[in-house]
Amino acid sequence: MADIAANTGMADAAGAAAAAERIPFLRRLSTKLLILTILFVMTAEVLIFPPTIANFRMQWFEQRLSTAAAISLVLLRADPGPLEDAAQEDVLRSVGAIAIAVREEGESQLLLAADMPPEVDEHVDLDNLGPVSAIGRAFDTLIFGGDRVLRVYGHVGDSEKQFELIIRDNDLRRAMLVYARNIVLLSLLISVFTAGLVFFTILQMMVHPIRRMRNSMRDFADQPDNPGRIIQPRARDDELGSAERGLSAMQSQLQRQLGEQKHLADLGLAVSKINHDMRNILASAQLMSDRLRAVHDPAVQAFAPKLVRTLDRAVSYSEDVLAYGRAQEAPPTRRLVRLHQLVEDVSELLGIEPDGPLEFINAVDPALEIDADADQLFRILNNLCRNALQAMAADASSAVVSRLTVSAERMGTVCRITVSDTGPGLPEKARQNLFAAFRGSARSGGTGLGLAIAQELARAHGGTIELVESVGGRTVFAISIPDQPVRLDDVRAAMRNSG
C-alpha cells in the first residue's frame, strides 16, 4: 500500500509539474510568431502605401487629362463655333472638369468652360511632379482636400500641345479614400494569409521540434537513468537536427556520468561499511608491529619500521578511497624530498622478490631533490608502478624480460619523472579513457581509480601525467612536477630581514 501511495504521489507530482509548464496561448512561441508576422507584413504595406496612393493620384489626373486632350483635339479640328451650353456641360461632366484649355507656342486657348471659380487653390504640373512632392500632395489631398479647385496641366503622349484642366478635388478625394480602404483590407488579408502560411510552416519546421526537445529534456530530468528518455534525433541536416544530435549525445554522456557517480556512491557506501572493521584490524597489526621493536634481533629491528610505515599507509589508503567519492584531495604540503629514497620506499611496498621474474630499477640520481608532498607523490608513483607490475605479471613468461624502471631529470624548475616498463602495452580502450575512473582500467576487474587519483594529485601540484608511449614491449608514463613558485614579496622581505 505504501508503494502504491508513493507511486500515486509521484504521478500526481509529475502531472502537477506538467500542468505548471503549460504555456498560455498568448505567451506561446507560435502565437508570438503569428502576431509578429502580421505586424511585419502590415508594416511593409504601410511603407508601400505612400508611393502607391501618390501613383493612384497621378494616374487619376493622367486619365482625365488624356480624355480632355482627346476632346480638345476633336474640337480644334471641327468647324469653328461655340458649343451649346448643354453640350458643354455634358462634355465637362463626363471629364469631371470645370474648364478645358490647350496651350501651344505660349498661347492658351479656352475650349470649354462652365462656372469658372474666382481662383485656383493648387496648380499641378504633371510633367515636373517629383516623387517626394507627389507623396506629400497626395496625403494633403487625402487629409485636407474635398473642397479645393485644382489646375492640372501637362503634355499627353507625343503631342507638343499642353492641355489644361480646371477641376474640383472632391471626386479625387473620394476615389482616394475608396482606394486606401481597399488597400488596407487587401493588406490585412495578405498579412493574415502570409502569417498563416508562415505560422504553419514554422510550426512544423521549428516549433514542433523545439517542443519535442523541451519535452525530452523534461522527461529526461524526471528519469535520467532510463535509456528510453534519451531523444532519438531525426535525419535532419539543419540547425535543429544538429541540436537534436547534440542533445542526444549530451543526454547519453550525462547518463553515463550519472551511472559512474552512482558506482562511486556505491563504492563509497561499501568502503564505509568495511572501513571500521579494517581500521580495527590494521590497528591490531600496528600494536603487534610495535612489539617487534622490543625484539633485539637486528633483522627484526631493520624490518619493523618498514612494517609500521606500511601499515600506516594502508590505514591512510583506506581513508583516501572513502574520501575519493565524497570530497577533493587535500592540498599538497610541499617540502624538498629526496626522490631516490622515495622510489626505494615504493619498491619495498611493491613486494618485488630480489630473485623473482620481475625486476625493479631505481635510476634516480640520489642527489636529486623535488619540491612536492611526499605522501601524495608516493601515491602517484605507487599507482603507476603497481599498474605496470600487474600488467607484466599477467603477461609473464620465463623468456620475457619484465623490467620496471623509474628515472628522473630536472629541467629548470620542473622535475620530470619517467616510469617505464616492458609490459604488453595498454589496449586501445584503456588509452581512450586513460584517466577516467571505472573506464580507464587496462585489466579485467580493475576500477581505473589508480590513474584517476594519480592525475588529480599531480594536478594539485600544478603538474601533469602523460602517456608518452605504449606499444608491445614498452610503456612509458611521464610525471612533470614544477617547483612551488616563490612570491617576490616574500623574497624581498627575507632579504630585508637578513640585511
Short mmCIF file of C-alpha atoms in Angstrom, two decimals:
data_model
loop_
_atom_site.label_atom_id
_atom_site.label_comp_id
_atom_site.label_asym_id
_atom_site.label_seq_id
_atom_site.Cartn_x
_atom_site.Cartn_y
_atom_site.Cartn_z
CA MET A 1 0.00 0.00 0.00
CA ALA A 2 2.85 2.35 0.81
CA ASP A 3 4.43 1.71 -2.61
CA ILE A 4 1.09 2.35 -4.33
CA ALA A 5 0.66 5.59 -2.40
CA ALA A 6 4.22 6.64 -3.24
CA ASN A 7 3.72 5.91 -6.93
CA THR A 8 0.42 7.78 -6.89
CA GLY A 9 2.13 10.73 -5.23
CA MET A 10 4.89 10.72 -7.85
CA ALA A 11 2.32 10.58 -10.66
CA ASP A 12 0.39 13.46 -9.12
CA ALA A 13 3.61 15.45 -8.77
CA ALA A 14 4.52 14.76 -12.39
CA GLY A 15 1.02 15.79 -13.50
CA ALA A 16 1.24 18.97 -11.47
CA ALA A 17 4.63 19.77 -12.96
CA ALA A 18 3.29 19.19 -16.49
CA ALA A 19 0.26 21.38 -15.77
CA ALA A 20 2.53 24.09 -14.39
CA GLU A 21 4.56 24.00 -17.61
CA ARG A 22 1.56 24.51 -19.89
CA ILE A 23 2.17 27.84 -21.59
CA PRO A 24 -0.79 30.21 -22.08
CA PHE A 25 -1.84 30.69 -25.68
CA LEU A 26 -0.79 34.33 -25.92
CA ARG A 27 2.66 33.52 -24.48
CA ARG A 28 3.41 30.63 -26.81
CA LEU A 29 6.17 30.99 -29.34
CA SER A 30 3.85 30.11 -32.21
CA THR A 31 1.34 32.80 -31.20
CA LYS A 32 4.06 35.42 -30.91
CA LEU A 33 5.34 34.38 -34.32
CA LEU A 34 1.86 34.74 -35.83
CA ILE A 35 1.34 38.21 -34.35
CA LEU A 36 4.80 39.38 -35.36
CA THR A 37 4.31 38.14 -38.93
CA ILE A 38 1.05 40.09 -39.22
CA LEU A 39 2.71 43.21 -37.82
CA PHE A 40 5.70 42.88 -40.13
CA VAL A 41 3.57 42.42 -43.25
CA MET A 42 1.34 45.32 -42.23
CA THR A 43 4.45 47.44 -41.65
CA ALA A 44 5.66 46.57 -45.13
CA GLU A 45 2.26 47.52 -46.56
CA VAL A 46 2.32 50.81 -44.67
CA LEU A 47 5.71 51.59 -46.18
CA ILE A 48 4.40 50.74 -49.63
CA PHE A 49 1.18 52.77 -49.20
CA PRO A 50 2.59 56.35 -49.65
CA PRO A 51 4.07 55.82 -53.14
CA THR A 52 1.04 53.72 -54.07
CA ILE A 53 -1.51 56.39 -53.14
CA ALA A 54 0.63 59.06 -54.86
CA ASN A 55 0.75 56.93 -58.01
CA PHE A 56 -3.04 56.49 -57.87
CA ARG A 57 -3.48 60.27 -57.71
CA MET A 58 -1.15 60.75 -60.69
CA GLN A 59 -2.97 58.12 -62.76
CA TRP A 60 -6.30 59.71 -61.86
CA PHE A 61 -5.05 63.05 -63.19
CA GLU A 62 -3.49 61.50 -66.31
CA GLN A 63 -6.68 59.63 -67.21
CA ARG A 64 -8.75 62.79 -67.09
CA LEU A 65 -6.11 64.84 -68.86
CA SER A 66 -5.96 62.22 -71.64
CA THR A 67 -9.73 62.37 -72.01
CA ALA A 68 -9.61 66.16 -72.08
CA ALA A 69 -6.83 66.03 -74.69
CA ALA A 70 -8.89 63.79 -76.95
CA ILE A 71 -11.88 66.12 -76.67
CA SER A 72 -9.66 69.15 -77.26
CA LEU A 73 -8.20 67.71 -80.45
CA VAL A 74 -11.65 66.95 -81.77
CA LEU A 75 -12.86 70.48 -81.02
CA LEU A 76 -9.77 72.03 -82.61
CA ARG A 77 -10.25 70.09 -85.87
CA ALA A 78 -14.04 70.56 -86.06
CA ASP A 79 -15.79 73.53 -87.60
CA PRO A 80 -15.32 76.64 -85.55
CA GLY A 81 -18.13 77.75 -83.42
CA PRO A 82 -19.06 77.51 -79.80
CA LEU A 83 -20.92 74.51 -78.47
CA GLU A 84 -24.25 74.87 -76.93
CA ASP A 85 -24.33 75.25 -73.15
CA ALA A 86 -26.00 71.87 -72.66
CA ALA A 87 -23.38 70.16 -74.81
CA GLN A 88 -20.53 71.87 -72.94
CA GLU A 89 -21.98 70.77 -69.61
CA ASP A 90 -22.31 67.19 -70.83
CA VAL A 91 -18.69 67.11 -72.05
CA LEU A 92 -17.31 68.71 -68.89
CA ARG A 93 -19.41 66.42 -66.70
CA SER A 94 -18.02 63.35 -68.49
CA VAL A 95 -14.50 64.54 -67.73
CA GLY A 96 -15.34 65.85 -64.26
CA ALA A 97 -13.85 69.24 -65.08
CA ILE A 98 -14.87 72.88 -64.82
CA ALA A 99 -12.88 74.04 -67.82
CA ILE A 100 -10.64 72.62 -70.57
CA ALA A 101 -7.92 74.61 -72.29
CA VAL A 102 -4.98 73.98 -74.61
CA ARG A 103 -1.64 75.82 -74.75
CA GLU A 104 0.50 75.88 -77.87
CA GLU A 105 3.52 78.07 -78.60
CA GLY A 106 2.94 80.12 -75.47
CA GLU A 107 -0.68 80.91 -76.29
CA SER A 108 -3.55 79.47 -74.26
CA GLN A 109 -6.98 78.79 -75.75
CA LEU A 110 -10.02 78.08 -73.59
CA LEU A 111 -12.09 75.39 -75.30
CA LEU A 112 -14.78 74.55 -72.76
CA ALA A 113 -15.82 76.27 -69.58
CA ALA A 114 -18.67 76.18 -67.10
CA ASP A 115 -18.95 78.20 -63.94
CA MET A 116 -15.38 79.40 -63.54
CA PRO A 117 -14.23 79.71 -59.91
CA PRO A 118 -12.80 83.02 -58.75
CA GLU A 119 -9.38 81.47 -58.00
CA VAL A 120 -7.43 78.22 -58.22
CA ASP A 121 -6.19 76.63 -54.95
CA GLU A 122 -3.44 74.41 -56.39
CA HIS A 123 -1.51 74.06 -59.64
CA VAL A 124 -0.46 70.55 -60.62
CA ASP A 125 2.29 70.27 -63.27
CA LEU A 126 2.24 66.59 -64.28
CA ASP A 127 5.39 66.99 -66.37
CA ASN A 128 7.58 68.13 -63.45
CA LEU A 129 5.97 66.50 -60.41
CA GLY A 130 8.65 64.65 -58.41
CA PRO A 131 8.00 61.51 -56.31
CA VAL A 132 8.50 63.21 -52.94
CA SER A 133 6.30 66.13 -53.89
CA ALA A 134 3.69 63.71 -55.32
CA ILE A 135 3.55 61.79 -52.00
CA GLY A 136 3.20 64.99 -49.97
CA ARG A 137 0.45 66.39 -52.17
CA ALA A 138 -1.38 63.04 -52.20
CA PHE A 139 -1.58 62.98 -48.38
CA ASP A 140 -2.54 66.65 -48.39
CA THR A 141 -5.49 65.86 -50.68
CA LEU A 142 -6.38 62.74 -48.70
CA ILE A 143 -6.46 64.58 -45.36
CA PHE A 144 -7.41 68.17 -46.12
CA GLY A 145 -8.92 68.01 -49.63
CA GLY A 146 -12.51 67.84 -50.77
CA ASP A 147 -13.36 71.49 -51.46
CA ARG A 148 -10.41 72.72 -53.49
CA VAL A 149 -10.09 73.82 -57.11
CA LEU A 150 -7.12 72.38 -58.99
CA ARG A 151 -5.42 73.39 -62.21
CA VAL A 152 -3.91 70.29 -63.81
CA TYR A 153 -1.75 70.63 -66.90
CA GLY A 154 0.79 68.69 -68.88
CA HIS A 155 1.62 67.05 -72.19
CA VAL A 156 -0.21 63.94 -73.38
CA GLY A 157 1.65 61.39 -75.45
CA ASP A 158 3.89 62.82 -78.16
CA SER A 159 1.77 65.91 -78.68
CA GLU A 160 3.54 69.24 -78.50
CA LYS A 161 0.40 70.83 -77.12
CA GLN A 162 -0.05 71.24 -73.38
CA PHE A 163 -3.53 70.52 -72.10
CA GLU A 164 -5.11 72.04 -69.01
CA LEU A 165 -7.98 71.09 -66.72
CA ILE A 166 -9.73 73.02 -64.03
CA ILE A 167 -11.34 70.50 -61.69
CA ARG A 168 -12.58 70.15 -58.17
CA ASP A 169 -10.84 67.58 -55.94
CA ASN A 170 -13.92 66.16 -54.19
CA ASP A 171 -14.19 63.27 -56.68
CA LEU A 172 -10.43 62.72 -56.42
CA ARG A 173 -10.51 62.58 -52.64
CA ARG A 174 -13.48 60.23 -52.66
CA ALA A 175 -11.71 57.89 -55.07
CA MET A 176 -8.52 58.06 -53.00
CA LEU A 177 -10.42 57.15 -49.81
CA VAL A 178 -12.00 54.15 -51.53
CA TYR A 179 -8.62 53.09 -52.87
CA ALA A 180 -7.00 53.47 -49.42
CA ARG A 181 -9.77 51.40 -47.84
CA ASN A 182 -9.27 48.67 -50.42
CA ILE A 183 -5.52 48.75 -49.86
CA VAL A 184 -5.97 48.37 -46.09
CA LEU A 185 -8.39 45.46 -46.48
CA LEU A 186 -6.17 43.79 -49.06
CA SER A 187 -3.09 44.32 -46.88
CA LEU A 188 -4.85 42.83 -43.88
CA LEU A 189 -5.96 39.85 -45.97
CA ILE A 190 -2.43 39.35 -47.31
CA SER A 191 -0.99 39.71 -43.82
CA VAL A 192 -3.30 37.10 -42.32
CA PHE A 193 -2.79 34.73 -45.24
CA THR A 194 1.00 35.16 -45.21
CA ALA A 195 1.13 34.90 -41.43
CA GLY A 196 -0.93 31.72 -41.58
CA LEU A 197 1.42 30.16 -44.12
CA VAL A 198 4.48 31.24 -42.15
CA PHE A 199 2.86 30.10 -38.91
CA PHE A 200 2.08 26.58 -40.08
CA THR A 201 5.42 26.27 -41.87
CA ILE A 202 7.45 27.41 -38.85
CA LEU A 203 5.19 25.34 -36.59
CA GLN A 204 6.16 22.19 -38.47
CA MET A 205 9.79 23.09 -39.12
CA MET A 206 10.79 24.70 -35.83
CA VAL A 207 8.19 24.89 -33.09
CA HIS A 208 7.30 21.17 -33.03
CA PRO A 209 10.98 20.08 -32.96
CA ILE A 210 11.69 22.61 -30.20
CA ARG A 211 8.71 21.32 -28.22
CA ARG A 212 9.98 17.80 -28.80
CA MET A 213 13.39 18.72 -27.40
CA ARG A 214 11.78 20.53 -24.47
CA ASN A 215 9.62 17.51 -23.66
CA SER A 216 12.67 15.25 -23.98
CA MET A 217 14.65 17.38 -21.54
CA ARG A 218 11.73 17.39 -19.10
CA ASP A 219 11.23 13.62 -19.35
CA PHE A 220 14.97 13.01 -19.05
CA ALA A 221 15.08 15.18 -15.93
CA ASP A 222 12.32 13.03 -14.40
CA GLN A 223 14.11 9.72 -15.12
CA PRO A 224 17.75 10.36 -16.08
CA ASP A 225 18.66 6.68 -15.62
CA ASN A 226 16.08 5.49 -18.18
CA PRO A 227 17.67 4.99 -21.65
CA GLY A 228 14.23 5.38 -23.22
CA ARG A 229 14.19 9.04 -22.14
CA ILE A 230 17.10 9.90 -24.46
CA ILE A 231 15.86 11.75 -27.52
CA GLN A 232 16.19 9.94 -30.84
CA PRO A 233 17.47 12.51 -33.35
CA ARG A 234 15.80 12.62 -36.72
CA ALA A 235 17.56 12.69 -40.08
CA ARG A 236 17.75 16.45 -40.48
CA ASP A 237 20.75 18.36 -41.80
CA ASP A 238 19.78 21.79 -40.46
CA GLU A 239 20.47 23.54 -37.14
CA LEU A 240 17.62 21.78 -35.33
CA GLY A 241 18.88 18.41 -36.49
CA SER A 242 22.31 19.31 -35.17
CA ALA A 243 20.71 20.47 -31.89
CA GLU A 244 18.82 17.17 -31.54
CA ARG A 245 22.01 15.19 -32.15
CA GLY A 246 23.87 17.35 -29.64
CA LEU A 247 21.09 16.91 -27.07
CA SER A 248 21.09 13.15 -27.61
CA ALA A 249 24.88 12.99 -27.17
CA MET A 250 24.70 15.18 -24.06
CA GLN A 251 21.95 13.04 -22.52
CA SER A 252 23.87 9.85 -23.28
CA GLN A 253 27.05 11.26 -21.78
CA LEU A 254 25.18 12.57 -18.76
CA GLN A 255 23.54 9.19 -18.28
CA ARG A 256 26.95 7.50 -18.34
CA GLN A 257 28.33 10.04 -15.88
CA LEU A 258 25.36 9.53 -13.58
CA GLY A 259 25.98 5.78 -13.76
CA GLU A 260 29.61 6.35 -12.84
CA GLN A 261 28.61 8.66 -9.99
CA LYS A 262 26.22 6.01 -8.74
CA HIS A 263 29.05 3.49 -8.98
CA LEU A 264 31.21 5.84 -6.94
CA ALA A 265 28.45 6.28 -4.39
CA ASP A 266 28.02 2.52 -4.15
CA LEU A 267 31.78 2.14 -3.75
CA GLY A 268 31.84 4.75 -1.01
CA LEU A 269 28.96 3.01 0.77
CA ALA A 270 30.69 -0.37 0.53
CA VAL A 271 34.00 1.02 1.75
CA SER A 272 32.31 2.85 4.60
CA LYS A 273 30.80 -0.43 5.76
CA ILE A 274 34.13 -2.21 5.90
CA ASN A 275 36.26 0.77 6.85
CA HIS A 276 35.59 0.48 10.58
CA ASP A 277 36.48 -3.20 10.76
CA MET A 278 39.52 -2.74 8.53
CA ARG A 279 40.89 0.04 10.69
CA ASN A 280 40.44 -2.10 13.76
CA ILE A 281 42.32 -4.96 12.13
CA LEU A 282 45.10 -2.66 11.00
CA ALA A 283 45.25 -1.09 14.45
CA SER A 284 45.79 -4.54 15.93
CA ALA A 285 48.51 -5.16 13.38
CA GLN A 286 50.12 -1.86 14.35
CA LEU A 287 50.13 -2.89 18.01
CA MET A 288 51.79 -6.19 17.17
CA SER A 289 54.34 -4.42 14.96
CA ASP A 290 55.15 -2.07 17.85
CA ARG A 291 56.02 -5.12 20.00
CA LEU A 292 58.50 -6.20 17.32
CA ARG A 293 60.59 -3.15 18.21
CA ALA A 294 61.32 -4.72 21.59
CA VAL A 295 62.88 -7.77 19.94
CA HIS A 296 66.65 -7.37 19.96
CA ASP A 297 67.16 -9.06 16.66
CA PRO A 298 68.99 -6.92 14.06
CA ALA A 299 66.89 -8.32 11.23
CA VAL A 300 63.68 -7.60 13.11
CA GLN A 301 64.88 -4.11 14.03
CA ALA A 302 65.57 -3.38 10.36
CA PHE A 303 62.23 -4.79 9.25
CA ALA A 304 59.91 -3.35 11.97
CA PRO A 305 60.00 0.38 10.94
CA LYS A 306 59.16 -0.52 7.34
CA LEU A 307 56.27 -2.68 8.53
CA VAL A 308 54.94 0.19 10.67
CA ARG A 309 55.14 2.64 7.76
CA THR A 310 53.40 0.16 5.51
CA LEU A 311 50.54 -0.31 7.98
CA ASP A 312 50.21 3.45 8.43
CA ARG A 313 49.94 3.91 4.70
CA ALA A 314 47.38 1.09 4.49
CA VAL A 315 45.19 2.91 7.02
CA SER A 316 45.64 6.16 5.10
CA TYR A 317 44.73 4.50 1.78
CA SER A 318 41.53 3.03 3.17
CA GLU A 319 40.51 6.51 4.28
CA ASP A 320 41.55 8.05 0.92
CA VAL A 321 39.42 5.62 -1.09
CA LEU A 322 36.44 6.56 1.05
CA ALA A 323 37.21 10.26 0.68
CA TYR A 324 37.59 10.00 -3.11
CA GLY A 325 33.88 9.51 -3.59
CA ARG A 326 32.83 12.47 -1.47
CA ALA A 327 35.48 15.20 -1.49
CA GLN A 328 38.56 16.58 -3.21
CA GLU A 329 42.07 15.68 -2.20
CA ALA A 330 43.71 17.82 0.46
CA PRO A 331 46.08 20.49 -0.87
CA PRO A 332 49.67 19.21 -1.03
CA THR A 333 52.05 20.08 1.79
CA ARG A 334 55.17 20.68 -0.26
CA ARG A 335 58.69 20.08 1.04
CA LEU A 336 62.03 19.22 -0.52
CA VAL A 337 62.04 15.43 -0.92
CA ARG A 338 64.88 13.08 -1.87
CA LEU A 339 63.28 11.33 -4.80
CA HIS A 340 65.68 8.36 -4.84
CA GLN A 341 64.73 7.37 -1.29
CA LEU A 342 61.01 7.84 -2.06
CA VAL A 343 61.29 5.48 -5.03
CA GLU A 344 63.04 2.95 -2.77
CA ASP A 345 60.09 3.12 -0.36
CA VAL A 346 57.75 2.47 -3.29
CA SER A 347 59.77 -0.58 -4.37
CA GLU A 348 59.67 -2.04 -0.85
CA LEU A 349 55.89 -1.66 -0.71
CA LEU A 350 55.50 -3.39 -4.07
CA GLY A 351 56.96 -6.58 -2.57
CA ILE A 352 59.20 -7.49 -5.52
CA GLU A 353 61.29 -10.57 -4.80
CA PRO A 354 65.02 -9.96 -5.38
CA ASP A 355 65.36 -13.22 -7.32
CA GLY A 356 61.90 -13.15 -8.88
CA PRO A 357 60.95 -12.72 -12.56
CA LEU A 358 60.09 -9.03 -12.09
CA GLU A 359 62.97 -6.55 -11.96
CA PHE A 360 62.79 -3.07 -10.46
CA ILE A 361 65.43 -0.44 -11.30
CA ASN A 362 65.69 2.81 -9.37
CA ALA A 363 67.59 5.04 -11.84
CA VAL A 364 67.01 8.29 -9.96
CA ASP A 365 70.08 10.29 -9.03
CA PRO A 366 70.49 10.08 -5.21
CA ALA A 367 71.22 13.82 -5.11
CA LEU A 368 68.05 14.80 -6.98
CA GLU A 369 65.52 16.72 -4.87
CA ILE A 370 61.94 17.51 -5.77
CA ASP A 371 59.57 20.10 -4.31
CA ALA A 372 56.44 18.06 -3.58
CA ASP A 373 54.20 16.46 -0.96
CA ALA A 374 55.99 13.22 -0.07
CA ASP A 375 52.87 11.19 0.70
CA GLN A 376 50.98 12.31 -2.41
CA LEU A 377 53.99 11.78 -4.68
CA PHE A 378 54.42 8.33 -3.09
CA ARG A 379 50.82 7.52 -4.03
CA ILE A 380 51.34 8.70 -7.61
CA LEU A 381 54.42 6.55 -8.09
CA ASN A 382 52.89 3.60 -6.27
CA ASN A 383 49.81 3.63 -8.51
CA LEU A 384 51.86 3.81 -11.71
CA CYS A 385 54.37 1.18 -10.61
CA ARG A 386 51.71 -1.19 -9.31
CA ASN A 387 49.76 -0.93 -12.61
CA ALA A 388 52.97 -1.71 -14.54
CA LEU A 389 53.78 -4.72 -12.36
CA GLN A 390 50.26 -6.10 -12.68
CA ALA A 391 50.42 -5.73 -16.48
CA MET A 392 53.79 -7.51 -16.67
CA ALA A 393 52.71 -10.24 -14.22
CA ALA A 394 49.67 -11.03 -16.37
CA ASP A 395 51.94 -11.43 -19.39
CA ALA A 396 54.83 -13.15 -17.57
CA SER A 397 56.94 -15.80 -19.24
CA SER A 398 60.32 -17.29 -18.35
CA ALA A 399 61.84 -15.96 -21.57
CA VAL A 400 60.27 -12.48 -21.45
CA VAL A 401 62.10 -9.61 -19.75
CA SER A 402 59.90 -7.94 -17.12
CA ARG A 403 61.61 -4.76 -16.02
CA LEU A 404 60.22 -1.64 -14.32
CA THR A 405 62.44 1.44 -14.38
CA VAL A 406 61.94 4.75 -12.59
CA SER A 407 64.17 7.62 -13.65
CA ALA A 408 64.08 11.39 -13.27
CA GLU A 409 65.73 14.55 -14.50
CA ARG A 410 65.44 18.24 -13.70
CA MET A 411 64.75 20.72 -16.48
CA GLY A 412 64.95 24.18 -14.97
CA THR A 413 62.23 24.45 -12.34
CA VAL A 414 60.43 21.29 -13.48
CA CYS A 415 61.24 17.78 -12.34
CA ARG A 416 60.27 15.10 -14.88
CA ILE A 417 59.85 11.56 -13.57
CA THR A 418 59.65 8.68 -16.04
CA VAL A 419 58.08 5.31 -15.23
CA SER A 420 58.70 2.75 -17.98
CA ASP A 421 58.05 -0.98 -18.19
CA THR A 422 58.49 -3.82 -20.67
CA GLY A 423 54.88 -4.98 -20.45
CA PRO A 424 52.44 -5.72 -23.27
CA GLY A 425 51.25 -2.11 -23.59
CA LEU A 426 47.86 -0.56 -22.99
CA PRO A 427 44.84 -1.64 -25.05
CA GLU A 428 43.06 0.93 -27.21
CA LYS A 429 40.07 1.23 -24.86
CA ALA A 430 42.35 1.95 -21.91
CA ARG A 431 44.22 4.65 -23.87
CA GLN A 432 40.96 6.37 -24.84
CA ASN A 433 39.76 6.50 -21.19
CA LEU A 434 43.16 6.64 -19.57
CA PHE A 435 42.42 8.84 -16.55
CA ALA A 436 38.66 8.18 -16.27
CA ALA A 437 37.60 6.35 -13.12
CA PHE A 438 35.96 2.96 -13.78
CA ARG A 439 36.71 3.23 -17.52
CA GLY A 440 40.50 3.52 -17.79
CA SER A 441 41.46 0.13 -16.38
CA ALA A 442 43.73 -1.98 -18.57
CA ARG A 443 42.88 -5.29 -16.86
CA SER A 444 39.65 -7.14 -16.34
CA GLY A 445 38.07 -6.40 -12.98
CA GLY A 446 40.09 -3.20 -12.44
CA THR A 447 38.46 0.03 -11.34
CA GLY A 448 40.75 2.52 -13.05
CA LEU A 449 40.89 4.57 -9.84
CA GLY A 450 44.69 4.46 -9.65
CA LEU A 451 45.39 6.65 -12.65
CA ALA A 452 42.44 8.94 -11.87
CA ILE A 453 43.78 9.54 -8.35
CA ALA A 454 47.33 9.97 -9.65
CA GLN A 455 46.23 12.59 -12.16
CA GLU A 456 44.28 14.50 -9.51
CA LEU A 457 47.29 14.54 -7.19
CA ALA A 458 49.63 15.66 -9.97
CA ARG A 459 47.29 18.50 -10.94
CA ALA A 460 47.16 19.58 -7.31
CA HIS A 461 50.94 20.14 -7.62
CA GLY A 462 50.42 22.13 -10.82
CA GLY A 463 51.89 19.25 -12.80
CA THR A 464 50.77 16.69 -15.35
CA ILE A 465 50.81 12.97 -16.10
CA GLU A 466 51.01 11.88 -19.71
CA LEU A 467 51.33 8.63 -21.60
CA VAL A 468 54.48 9.09 -23.66
CA GLU A 469 54.50 5.71 -25.39
CA SER A 470 52.59 2.45 -25.26
CA VAL A 471 53.49 -0.33 -27.67
CA GLY A 472 54.13 -4.02 -27.26
CA GLY A 473 57.19 -4.34 -25.02
CA ARG A 474 57.34 -0.71 -23.84
CA THR A 475 55.02 1.60 -21.94
CA VAL A 476 56.25 4.97 -20.65
CA PHE A 477 54.47 7.42 -18.34
CA ALA A 478 55.94 10.86 -17.58
CA ILE A 479 55.16 12.91 -14.48
CA SER A 480 56.07 16.62 -14.58
CA ILE A 481 56.10 18.43 -11.22
CA PRO A 482 57.08 22.12 -11.25
CA ASP A 483 58.70 23.70 -8.22
CA GLN A 484 56.49 25.73 -5.96
CA PRO A 485 56.57 29.37 -7.18
CA VAL A 486 58.22 31.86 -4.87
CA ARG A 487 56.43 35.12 -4.14
CA LEU A 488 58.59 38.13 -4.92
CA ASP A 489 57.30 39.98 -1.85
CA ASP A 490 58.42 37.12 0.40
CA VAL A 491 61.90 37.15 -1.14
CA ARG A 492 62.21 40.90 -0.65
CA ALA A 493 61.01 40.62 2.95
CA ALA A 494 63.56 37.86 3.63
CA MET A 495 66.35 40.00 2.12
CA ARG A 496 65.37 42.95 4.26
CA ASN A 497 65.31 40.80 7.41
CA SER A 498 68.67 39.27 6.60
CA GLY A 499 70.12 42.70 5.93
#
